CSV table of N, CA, C and O in Angstrom, one decimal:
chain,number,residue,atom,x,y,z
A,1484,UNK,N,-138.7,-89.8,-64.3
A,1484,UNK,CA,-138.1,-90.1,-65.6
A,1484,UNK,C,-137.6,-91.5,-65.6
A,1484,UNK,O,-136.6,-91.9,-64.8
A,1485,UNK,N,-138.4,-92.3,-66.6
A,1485,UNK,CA,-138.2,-93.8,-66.8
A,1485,UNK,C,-137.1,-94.2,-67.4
A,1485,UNK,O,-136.4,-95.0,-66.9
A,1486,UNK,N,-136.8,-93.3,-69.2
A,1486,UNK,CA,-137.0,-93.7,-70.3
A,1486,UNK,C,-135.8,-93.7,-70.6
A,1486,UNK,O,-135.3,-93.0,-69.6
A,1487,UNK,N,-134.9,-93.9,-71.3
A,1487,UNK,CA,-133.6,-94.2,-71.9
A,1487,UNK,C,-133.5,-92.9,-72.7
A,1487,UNK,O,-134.4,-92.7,-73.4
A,1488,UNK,N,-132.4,-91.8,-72.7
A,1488,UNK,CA,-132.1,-90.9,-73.5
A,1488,UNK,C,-131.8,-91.1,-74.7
A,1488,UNK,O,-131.1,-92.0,-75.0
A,1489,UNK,N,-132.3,-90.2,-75.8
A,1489,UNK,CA,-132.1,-90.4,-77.3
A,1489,UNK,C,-132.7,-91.7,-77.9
A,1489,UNK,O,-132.3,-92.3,-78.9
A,1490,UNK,N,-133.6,-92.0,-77.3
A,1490,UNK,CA,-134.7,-93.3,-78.1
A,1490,UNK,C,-135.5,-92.9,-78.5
A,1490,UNK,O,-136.0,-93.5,-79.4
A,1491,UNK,N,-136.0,-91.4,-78.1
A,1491,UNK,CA,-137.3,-91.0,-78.5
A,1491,UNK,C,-137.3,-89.9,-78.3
A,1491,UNK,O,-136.4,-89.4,-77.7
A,1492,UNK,N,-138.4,-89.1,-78.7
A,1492,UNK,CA,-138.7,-87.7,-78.5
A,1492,UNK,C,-139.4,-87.7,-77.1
A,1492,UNK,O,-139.6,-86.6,-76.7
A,1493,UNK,N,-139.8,-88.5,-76.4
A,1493,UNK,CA,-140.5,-88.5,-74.6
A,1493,UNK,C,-140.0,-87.8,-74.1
A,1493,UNK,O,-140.5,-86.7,-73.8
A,1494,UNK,N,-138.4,-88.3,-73.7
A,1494,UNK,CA,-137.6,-87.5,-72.5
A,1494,UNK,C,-137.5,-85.8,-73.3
A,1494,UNK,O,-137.8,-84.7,-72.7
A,1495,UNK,N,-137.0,-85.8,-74.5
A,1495,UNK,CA,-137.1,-84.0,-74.5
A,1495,UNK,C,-138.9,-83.2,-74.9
A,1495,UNK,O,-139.2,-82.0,-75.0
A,1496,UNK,N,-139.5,-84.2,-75.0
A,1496,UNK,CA,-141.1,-83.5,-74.4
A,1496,UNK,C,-141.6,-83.3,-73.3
A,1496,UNK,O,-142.5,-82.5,-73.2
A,1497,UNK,N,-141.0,-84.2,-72.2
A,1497,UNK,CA,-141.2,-84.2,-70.8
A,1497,UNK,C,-140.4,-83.3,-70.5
A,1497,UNK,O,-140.9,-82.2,-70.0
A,1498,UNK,N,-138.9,-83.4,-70.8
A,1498,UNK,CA,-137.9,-82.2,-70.5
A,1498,UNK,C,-139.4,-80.3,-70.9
A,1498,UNK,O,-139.9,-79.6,-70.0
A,1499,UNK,N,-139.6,-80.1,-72.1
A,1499,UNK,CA,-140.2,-79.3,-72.4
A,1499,UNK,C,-140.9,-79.2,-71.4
A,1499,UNK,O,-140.6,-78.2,-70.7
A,1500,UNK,N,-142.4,-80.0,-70.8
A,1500,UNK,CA,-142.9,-79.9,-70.2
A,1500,UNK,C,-142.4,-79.2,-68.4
A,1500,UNK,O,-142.9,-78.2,-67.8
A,1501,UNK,N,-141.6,-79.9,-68.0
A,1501,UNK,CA,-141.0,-79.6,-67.1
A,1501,UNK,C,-140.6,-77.9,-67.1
A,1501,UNK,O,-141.1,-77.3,-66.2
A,1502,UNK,N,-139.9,-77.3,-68.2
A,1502,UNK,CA,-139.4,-76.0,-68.4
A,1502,UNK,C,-140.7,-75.0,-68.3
A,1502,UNK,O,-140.8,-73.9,-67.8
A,1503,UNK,N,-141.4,-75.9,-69.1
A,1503,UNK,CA,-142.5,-74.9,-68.9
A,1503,UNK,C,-143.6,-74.9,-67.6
A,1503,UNK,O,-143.9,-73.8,-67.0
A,1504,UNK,N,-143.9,-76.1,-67.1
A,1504,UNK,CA,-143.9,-75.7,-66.0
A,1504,UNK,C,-143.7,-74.7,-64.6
A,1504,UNK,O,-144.3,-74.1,-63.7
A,1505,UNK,N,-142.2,-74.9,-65.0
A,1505,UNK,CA,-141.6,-74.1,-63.9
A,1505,UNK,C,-141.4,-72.3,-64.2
A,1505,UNK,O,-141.1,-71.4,-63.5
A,1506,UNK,N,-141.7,-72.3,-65.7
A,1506,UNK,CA,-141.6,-70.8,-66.3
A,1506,UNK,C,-143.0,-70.0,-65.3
A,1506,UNK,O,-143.1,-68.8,-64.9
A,1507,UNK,N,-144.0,-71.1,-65.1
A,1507,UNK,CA,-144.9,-70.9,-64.1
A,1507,UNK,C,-145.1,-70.4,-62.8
A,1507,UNK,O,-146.1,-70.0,-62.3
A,1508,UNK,N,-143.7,-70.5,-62.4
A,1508,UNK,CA,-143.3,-70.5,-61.1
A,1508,UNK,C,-143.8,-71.3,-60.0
A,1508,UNK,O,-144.0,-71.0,-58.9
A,1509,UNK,N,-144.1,-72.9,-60.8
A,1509,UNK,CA,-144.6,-74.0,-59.9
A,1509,UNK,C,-142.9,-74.6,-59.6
A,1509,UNK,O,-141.9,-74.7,-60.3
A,1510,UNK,N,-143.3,-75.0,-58.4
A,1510,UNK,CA,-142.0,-76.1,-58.0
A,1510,UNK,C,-142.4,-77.3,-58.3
A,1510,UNK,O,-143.5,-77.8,-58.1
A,1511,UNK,N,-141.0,-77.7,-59.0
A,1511,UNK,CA,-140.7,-79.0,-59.6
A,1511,UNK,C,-139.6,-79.8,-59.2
A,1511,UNK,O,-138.5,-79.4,-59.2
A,1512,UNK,N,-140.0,-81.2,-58.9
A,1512,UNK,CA,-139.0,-82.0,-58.7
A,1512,UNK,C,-138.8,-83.2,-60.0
A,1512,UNK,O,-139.6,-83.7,-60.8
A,1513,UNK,N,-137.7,-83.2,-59.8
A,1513,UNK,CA,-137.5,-84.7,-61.0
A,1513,UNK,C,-137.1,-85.9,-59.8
A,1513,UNK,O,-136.8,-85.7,-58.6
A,1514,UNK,N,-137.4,-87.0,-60.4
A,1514,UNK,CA,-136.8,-87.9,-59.8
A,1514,UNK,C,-136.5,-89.4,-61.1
A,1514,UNK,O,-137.3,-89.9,-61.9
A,1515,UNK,N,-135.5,-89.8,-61.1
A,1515,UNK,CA,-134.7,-90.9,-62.1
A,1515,UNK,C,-134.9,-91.7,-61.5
A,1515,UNK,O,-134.6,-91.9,-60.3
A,1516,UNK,N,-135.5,-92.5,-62.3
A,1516,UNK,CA,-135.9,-94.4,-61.5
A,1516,UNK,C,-135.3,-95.1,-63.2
A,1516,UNK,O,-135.1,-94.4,-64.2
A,1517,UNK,N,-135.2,-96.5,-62.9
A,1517,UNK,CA,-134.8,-97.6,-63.7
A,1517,UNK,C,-133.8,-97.0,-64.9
A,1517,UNK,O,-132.7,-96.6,-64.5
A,1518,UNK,N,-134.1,-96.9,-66.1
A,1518,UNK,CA,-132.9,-96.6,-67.2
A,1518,UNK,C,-132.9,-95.3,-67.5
A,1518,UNK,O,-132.0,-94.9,-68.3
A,1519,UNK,N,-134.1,-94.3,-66.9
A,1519,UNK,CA,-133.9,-93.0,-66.6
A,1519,UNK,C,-133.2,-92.3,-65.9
A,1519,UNK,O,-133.4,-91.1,-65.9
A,1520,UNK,N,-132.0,-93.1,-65.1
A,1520,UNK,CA,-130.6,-92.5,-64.8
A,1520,UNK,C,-129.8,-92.1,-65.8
A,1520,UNK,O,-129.0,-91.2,-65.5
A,1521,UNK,N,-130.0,-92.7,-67.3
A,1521,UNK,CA,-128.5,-92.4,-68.0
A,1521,UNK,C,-129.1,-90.9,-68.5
A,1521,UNK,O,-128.3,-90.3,-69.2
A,1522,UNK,N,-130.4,-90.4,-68.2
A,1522,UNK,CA,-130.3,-89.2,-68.4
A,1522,UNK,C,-129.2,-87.9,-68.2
A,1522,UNK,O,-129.0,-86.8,-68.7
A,1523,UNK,N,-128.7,-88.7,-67.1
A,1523,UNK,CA,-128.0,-87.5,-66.2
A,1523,UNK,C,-126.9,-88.0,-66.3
A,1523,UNK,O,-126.2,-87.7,-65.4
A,1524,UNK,N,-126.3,-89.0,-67.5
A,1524,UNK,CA,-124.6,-89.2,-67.0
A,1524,UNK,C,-124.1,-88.4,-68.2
A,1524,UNK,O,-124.7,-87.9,-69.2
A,1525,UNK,N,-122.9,-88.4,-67.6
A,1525,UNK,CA,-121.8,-87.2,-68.5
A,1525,UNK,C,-121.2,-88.2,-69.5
A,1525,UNK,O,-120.9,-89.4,-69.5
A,1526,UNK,N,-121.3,-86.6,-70.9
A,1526,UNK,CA,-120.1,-87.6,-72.0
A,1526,UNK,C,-121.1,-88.8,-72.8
A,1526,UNK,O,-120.9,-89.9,-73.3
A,1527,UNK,N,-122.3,-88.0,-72.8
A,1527,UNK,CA,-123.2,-88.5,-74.0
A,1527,UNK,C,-123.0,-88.0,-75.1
A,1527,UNK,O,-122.9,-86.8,-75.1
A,1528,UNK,N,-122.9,-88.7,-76.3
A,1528,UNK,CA,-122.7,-87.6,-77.8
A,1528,UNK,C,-123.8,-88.5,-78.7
A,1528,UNK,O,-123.8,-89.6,-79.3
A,1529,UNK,N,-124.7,-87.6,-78.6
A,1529,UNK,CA,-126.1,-87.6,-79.4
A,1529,UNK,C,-126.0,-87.3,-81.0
A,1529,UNK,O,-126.8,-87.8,-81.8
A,1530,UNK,N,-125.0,-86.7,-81.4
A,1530,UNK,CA,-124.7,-86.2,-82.8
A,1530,UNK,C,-125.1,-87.0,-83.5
A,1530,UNK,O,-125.3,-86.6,-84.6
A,1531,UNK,N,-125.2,-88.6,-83.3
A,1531,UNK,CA,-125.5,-89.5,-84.4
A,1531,UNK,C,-126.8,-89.3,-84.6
A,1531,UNK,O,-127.3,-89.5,-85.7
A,1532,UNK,N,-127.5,-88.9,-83.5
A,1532,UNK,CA,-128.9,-88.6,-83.9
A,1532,UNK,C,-129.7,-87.6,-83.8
A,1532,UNK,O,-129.4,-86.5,-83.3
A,1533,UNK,N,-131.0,-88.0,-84.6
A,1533,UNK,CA,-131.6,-86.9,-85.0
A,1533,UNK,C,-132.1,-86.1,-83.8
A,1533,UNK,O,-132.3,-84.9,-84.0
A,1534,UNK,N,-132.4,-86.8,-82.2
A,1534,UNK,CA,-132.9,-85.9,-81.1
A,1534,UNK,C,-131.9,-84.9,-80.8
A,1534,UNK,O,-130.7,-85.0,-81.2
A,1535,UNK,N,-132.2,-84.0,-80.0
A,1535,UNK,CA,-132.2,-83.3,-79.1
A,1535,UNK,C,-131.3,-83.6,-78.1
A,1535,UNK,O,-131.7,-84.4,-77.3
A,1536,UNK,N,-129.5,-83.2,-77.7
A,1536,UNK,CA,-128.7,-83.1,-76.9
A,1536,UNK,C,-129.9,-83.2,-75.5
A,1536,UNK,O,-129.6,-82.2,-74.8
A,1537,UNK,N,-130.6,-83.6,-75.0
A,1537,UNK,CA,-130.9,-83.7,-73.5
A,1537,UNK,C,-130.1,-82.9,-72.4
A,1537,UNK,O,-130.4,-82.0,-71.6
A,1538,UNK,N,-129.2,-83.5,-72.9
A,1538,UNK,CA,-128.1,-82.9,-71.3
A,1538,UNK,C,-127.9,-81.5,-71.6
A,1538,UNK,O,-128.1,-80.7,-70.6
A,1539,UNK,N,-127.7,-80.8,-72.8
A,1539,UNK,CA,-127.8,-80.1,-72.7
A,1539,UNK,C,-129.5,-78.8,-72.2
A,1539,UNK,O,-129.5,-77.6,-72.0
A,1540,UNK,N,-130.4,-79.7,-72.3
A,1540,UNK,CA,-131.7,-79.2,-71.9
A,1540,UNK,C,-131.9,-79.0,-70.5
A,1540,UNK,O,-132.5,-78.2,-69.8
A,1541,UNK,N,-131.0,-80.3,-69.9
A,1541,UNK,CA,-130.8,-80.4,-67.9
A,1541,UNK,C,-130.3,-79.0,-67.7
A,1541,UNK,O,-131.1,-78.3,-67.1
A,1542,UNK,N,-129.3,-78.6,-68.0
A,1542,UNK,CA,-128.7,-77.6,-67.4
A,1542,UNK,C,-129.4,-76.5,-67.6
A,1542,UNK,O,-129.0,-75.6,-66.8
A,1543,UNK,N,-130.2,-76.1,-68.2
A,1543,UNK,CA,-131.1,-75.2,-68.6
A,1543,UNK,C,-132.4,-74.8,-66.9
A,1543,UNK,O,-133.3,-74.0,-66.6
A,1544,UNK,N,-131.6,-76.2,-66.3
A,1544,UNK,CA,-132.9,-76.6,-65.8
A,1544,UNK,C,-132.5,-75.4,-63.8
A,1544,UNK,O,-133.0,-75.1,-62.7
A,1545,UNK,N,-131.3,-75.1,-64.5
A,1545,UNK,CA,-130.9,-74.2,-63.2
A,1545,UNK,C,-131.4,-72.8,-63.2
A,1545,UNK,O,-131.6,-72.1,-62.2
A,1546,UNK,N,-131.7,-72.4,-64.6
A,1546,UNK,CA,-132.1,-71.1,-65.0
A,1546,UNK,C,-133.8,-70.9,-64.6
A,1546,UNK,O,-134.5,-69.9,-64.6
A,1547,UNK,N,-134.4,-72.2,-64.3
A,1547,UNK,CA,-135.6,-72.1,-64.4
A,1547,UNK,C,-135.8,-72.4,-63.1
A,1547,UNK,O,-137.0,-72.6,-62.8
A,1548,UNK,N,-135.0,-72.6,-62.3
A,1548,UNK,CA,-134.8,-72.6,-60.5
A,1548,UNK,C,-135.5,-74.3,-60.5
A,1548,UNK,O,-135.9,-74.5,-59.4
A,1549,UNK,N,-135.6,-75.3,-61.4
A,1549,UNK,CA,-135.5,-76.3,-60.8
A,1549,UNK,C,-134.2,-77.3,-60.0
A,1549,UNK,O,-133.2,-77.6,-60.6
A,1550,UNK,N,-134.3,-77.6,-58.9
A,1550,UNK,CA,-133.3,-77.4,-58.1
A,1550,UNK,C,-133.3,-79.1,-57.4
A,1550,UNK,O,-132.4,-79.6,-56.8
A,1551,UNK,N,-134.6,-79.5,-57.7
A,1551,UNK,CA,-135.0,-80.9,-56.5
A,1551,UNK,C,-135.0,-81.6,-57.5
A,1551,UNK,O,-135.9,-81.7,-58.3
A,1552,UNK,N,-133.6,-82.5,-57.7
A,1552,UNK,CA,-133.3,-83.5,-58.5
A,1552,UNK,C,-132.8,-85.0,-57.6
A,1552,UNK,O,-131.8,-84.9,-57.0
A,1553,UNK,N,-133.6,-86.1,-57.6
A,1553,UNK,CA,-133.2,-87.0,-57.3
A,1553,UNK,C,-133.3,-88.0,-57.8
A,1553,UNK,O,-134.2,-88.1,-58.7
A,1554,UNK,N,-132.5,-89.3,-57.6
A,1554,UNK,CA,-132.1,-90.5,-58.6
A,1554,UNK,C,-132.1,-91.6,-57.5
A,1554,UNK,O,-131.6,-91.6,-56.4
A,1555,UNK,N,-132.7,-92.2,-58.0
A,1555,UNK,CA,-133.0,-93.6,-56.6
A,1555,UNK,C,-131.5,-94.9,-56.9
A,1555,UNK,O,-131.0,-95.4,-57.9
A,1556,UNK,N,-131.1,-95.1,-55.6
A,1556,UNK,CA,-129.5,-95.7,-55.6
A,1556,UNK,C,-129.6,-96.7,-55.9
A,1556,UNK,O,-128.6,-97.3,-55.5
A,1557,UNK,N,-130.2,-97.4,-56.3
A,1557,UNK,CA,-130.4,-99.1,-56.6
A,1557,UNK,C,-130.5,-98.5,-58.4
A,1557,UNK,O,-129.6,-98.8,-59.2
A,1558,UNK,N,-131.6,-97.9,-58.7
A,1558,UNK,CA,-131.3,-97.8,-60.2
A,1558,UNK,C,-129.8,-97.5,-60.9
A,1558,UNK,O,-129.5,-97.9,-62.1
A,1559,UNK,N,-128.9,-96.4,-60.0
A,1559,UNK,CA,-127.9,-95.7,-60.6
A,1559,UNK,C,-127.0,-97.2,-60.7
A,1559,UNK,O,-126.6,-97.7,-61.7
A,1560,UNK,N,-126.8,-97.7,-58.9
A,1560,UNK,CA,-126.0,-99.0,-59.3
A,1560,UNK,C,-125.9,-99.9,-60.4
A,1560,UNK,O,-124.9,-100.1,-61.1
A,1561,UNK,N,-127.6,-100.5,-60.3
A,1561,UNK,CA,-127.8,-101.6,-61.2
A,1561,UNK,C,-127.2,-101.3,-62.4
A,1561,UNK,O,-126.6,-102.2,-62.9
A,1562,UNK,N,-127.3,-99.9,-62.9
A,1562,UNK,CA,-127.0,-99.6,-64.3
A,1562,UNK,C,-125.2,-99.3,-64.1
A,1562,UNK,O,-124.7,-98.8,-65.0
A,1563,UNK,N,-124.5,-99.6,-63.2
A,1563,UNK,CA,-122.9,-99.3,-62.8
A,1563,UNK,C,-123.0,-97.9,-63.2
A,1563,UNK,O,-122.2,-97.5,-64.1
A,1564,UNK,N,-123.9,-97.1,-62.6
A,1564,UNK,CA,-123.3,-95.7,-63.3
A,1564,UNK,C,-123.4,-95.0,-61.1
A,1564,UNK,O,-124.4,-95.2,-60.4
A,1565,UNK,N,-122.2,-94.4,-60.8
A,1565,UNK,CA,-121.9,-93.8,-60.2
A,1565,UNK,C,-122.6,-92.1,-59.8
A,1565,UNK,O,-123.3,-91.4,-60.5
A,1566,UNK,N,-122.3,-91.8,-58.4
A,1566,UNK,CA,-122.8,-89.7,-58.6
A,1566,UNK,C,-121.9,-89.1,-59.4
A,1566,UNK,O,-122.1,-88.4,-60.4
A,1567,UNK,N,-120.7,-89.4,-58.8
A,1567,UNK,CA,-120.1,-88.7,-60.1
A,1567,UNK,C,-119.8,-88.8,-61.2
A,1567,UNK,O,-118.7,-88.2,-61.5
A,1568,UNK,N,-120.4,-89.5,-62.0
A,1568,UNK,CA,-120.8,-89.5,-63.2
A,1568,UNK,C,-121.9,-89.1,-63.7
A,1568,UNK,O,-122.3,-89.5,-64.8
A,1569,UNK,N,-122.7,-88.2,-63.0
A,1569,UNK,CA,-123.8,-87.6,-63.3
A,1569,UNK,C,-123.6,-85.9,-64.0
A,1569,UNK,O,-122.6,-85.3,-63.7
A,1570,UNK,N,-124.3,-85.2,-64.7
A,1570,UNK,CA,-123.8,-84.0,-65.2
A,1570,UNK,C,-124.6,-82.9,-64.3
A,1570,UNK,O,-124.3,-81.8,-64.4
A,1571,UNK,N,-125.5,-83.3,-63.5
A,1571,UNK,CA,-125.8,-82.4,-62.4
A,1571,UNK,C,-125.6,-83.1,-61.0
A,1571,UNK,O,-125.2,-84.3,-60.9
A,1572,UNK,N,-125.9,-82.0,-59.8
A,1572,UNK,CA,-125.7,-82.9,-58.5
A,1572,UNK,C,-127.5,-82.9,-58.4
A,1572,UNK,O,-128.5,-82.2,-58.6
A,1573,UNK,N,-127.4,-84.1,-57.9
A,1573,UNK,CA,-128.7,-84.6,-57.3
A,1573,UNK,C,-128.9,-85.6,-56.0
A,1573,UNK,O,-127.9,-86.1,-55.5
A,1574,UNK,N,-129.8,-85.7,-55.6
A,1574,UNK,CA,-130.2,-86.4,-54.2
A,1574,UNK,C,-130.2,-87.6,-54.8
A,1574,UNK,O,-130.7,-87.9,-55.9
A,1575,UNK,N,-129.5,-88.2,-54.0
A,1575,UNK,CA,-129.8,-90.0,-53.8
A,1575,UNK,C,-130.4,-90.5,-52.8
A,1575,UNK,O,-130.1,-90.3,-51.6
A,1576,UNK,N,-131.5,-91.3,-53.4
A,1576,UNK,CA,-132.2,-91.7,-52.7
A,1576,UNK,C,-132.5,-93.5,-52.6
A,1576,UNK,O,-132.7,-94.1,-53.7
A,1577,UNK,N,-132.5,-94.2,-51.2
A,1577,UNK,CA,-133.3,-95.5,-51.9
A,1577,UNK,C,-134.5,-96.3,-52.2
A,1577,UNK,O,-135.5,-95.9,-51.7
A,1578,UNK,N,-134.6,-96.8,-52.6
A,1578,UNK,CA,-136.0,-97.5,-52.9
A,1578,UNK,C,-136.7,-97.2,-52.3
A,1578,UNK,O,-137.7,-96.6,-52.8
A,1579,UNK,N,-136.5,-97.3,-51.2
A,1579,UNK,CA,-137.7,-97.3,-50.0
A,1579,UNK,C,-138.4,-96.1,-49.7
A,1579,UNK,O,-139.6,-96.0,-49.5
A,1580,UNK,N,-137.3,-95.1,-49.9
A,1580,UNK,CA,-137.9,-94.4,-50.0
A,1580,UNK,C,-138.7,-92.8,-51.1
A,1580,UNK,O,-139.0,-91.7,-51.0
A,1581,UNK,N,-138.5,-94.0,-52.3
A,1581,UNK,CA,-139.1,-93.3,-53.7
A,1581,UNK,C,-140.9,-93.0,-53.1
A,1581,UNK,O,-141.3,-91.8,-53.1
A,1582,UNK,N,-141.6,-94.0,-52.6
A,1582,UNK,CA,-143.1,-93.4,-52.6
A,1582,UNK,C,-143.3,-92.7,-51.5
A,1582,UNK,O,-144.5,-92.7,-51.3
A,1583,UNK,N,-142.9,-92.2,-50.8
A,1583,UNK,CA,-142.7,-91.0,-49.6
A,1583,UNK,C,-142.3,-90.0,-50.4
A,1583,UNK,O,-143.4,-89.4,-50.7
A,1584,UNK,N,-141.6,-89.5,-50.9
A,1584,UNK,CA,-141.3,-89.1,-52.2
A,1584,UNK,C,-142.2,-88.2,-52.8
A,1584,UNK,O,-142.5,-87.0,-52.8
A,1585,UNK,N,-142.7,-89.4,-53.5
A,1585,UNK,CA,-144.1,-89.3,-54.6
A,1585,UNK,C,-145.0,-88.7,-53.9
A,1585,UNK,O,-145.7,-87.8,-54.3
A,1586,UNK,N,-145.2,-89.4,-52.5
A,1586,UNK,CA,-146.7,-88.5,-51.9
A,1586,UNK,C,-146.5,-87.1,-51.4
A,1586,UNK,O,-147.5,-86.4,-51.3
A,1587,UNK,N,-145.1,-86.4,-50.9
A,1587,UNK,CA,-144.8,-85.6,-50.9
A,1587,UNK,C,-145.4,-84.3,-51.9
A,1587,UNK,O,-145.8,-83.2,-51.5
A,1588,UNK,N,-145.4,-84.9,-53.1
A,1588,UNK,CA,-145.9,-83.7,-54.3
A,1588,UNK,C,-147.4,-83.9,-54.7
A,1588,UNK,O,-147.7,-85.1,-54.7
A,1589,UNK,N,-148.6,-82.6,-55.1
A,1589,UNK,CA,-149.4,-82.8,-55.1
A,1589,UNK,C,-150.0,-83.2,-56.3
A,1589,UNK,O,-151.1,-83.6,-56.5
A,1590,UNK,N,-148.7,-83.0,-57.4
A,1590,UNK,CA,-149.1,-83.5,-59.0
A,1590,UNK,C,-147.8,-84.4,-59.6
A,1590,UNK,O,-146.7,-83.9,-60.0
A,1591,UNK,N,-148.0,-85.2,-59.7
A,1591,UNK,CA,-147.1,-86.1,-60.4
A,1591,UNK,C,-147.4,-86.6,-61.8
A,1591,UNK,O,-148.5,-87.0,-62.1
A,1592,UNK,N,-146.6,-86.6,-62.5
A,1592,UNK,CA,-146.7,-86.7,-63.8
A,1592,UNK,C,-145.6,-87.8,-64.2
A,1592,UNK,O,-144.4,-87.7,-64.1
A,1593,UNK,N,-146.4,-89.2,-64.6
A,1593,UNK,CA,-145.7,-90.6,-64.9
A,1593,UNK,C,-145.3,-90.5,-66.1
A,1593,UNK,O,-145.8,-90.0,-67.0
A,1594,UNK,N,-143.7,-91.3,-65.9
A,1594,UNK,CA,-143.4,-91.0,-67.2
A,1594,UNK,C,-143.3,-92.5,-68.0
A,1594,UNK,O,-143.1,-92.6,-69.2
């Protein structure tokens, strides 16, 4: 997850996709690179707009046993946003090792 929350309808069609996915009983991991961190910070208020609360869709994401959430530490920094300022707990990870990562899984879906 790339994309800046509440810009577009992407992140809660990907969110969708993800849910359903996993309704599958495929394991899924997320992982937050570049401005796709502020997905996950606390004390967003979307009400101005017409999308979709997001964060509220993350938490949904325990009911559906997605569990492998990680956020790469150079993006969280760059953007000054902290772990705990995130609304779920997730893995931090660095750069280096985001494409170990990636080859880890046998289907990746770019966002």
């Amino acid at each position: 997850m790339r994309q800046l929350p509440h810009v577009s309808s992407h992140v809660q069609e990907t969110l969708d996709q993800i849910l359903t996915t996993a309704a599958f009983d495929q394991s899924v991991s997320i992982l937050f690179l570049d401005d796709g961190v502020f997905q996950l910070k606390a004390g967003q208020n979307p009400d101005a707009m017409v999308l979709k609360n997001t964060a509220a869709m993350y938490l949904a994401l325990d009911i559906y046993d997605v569990k492998n959430l990680y956020v790469e530490a150079e993006s969280l920094s760059d953007r000054g946003l902290t772990e705990d300022q995130l609304i779920l707990p997730a893995r931090i990870i660095g750069r280096e090792r985001v494409n170990e990562l990636i080859r880890q899984h046998d289907v990746v879906i770019p966002d």
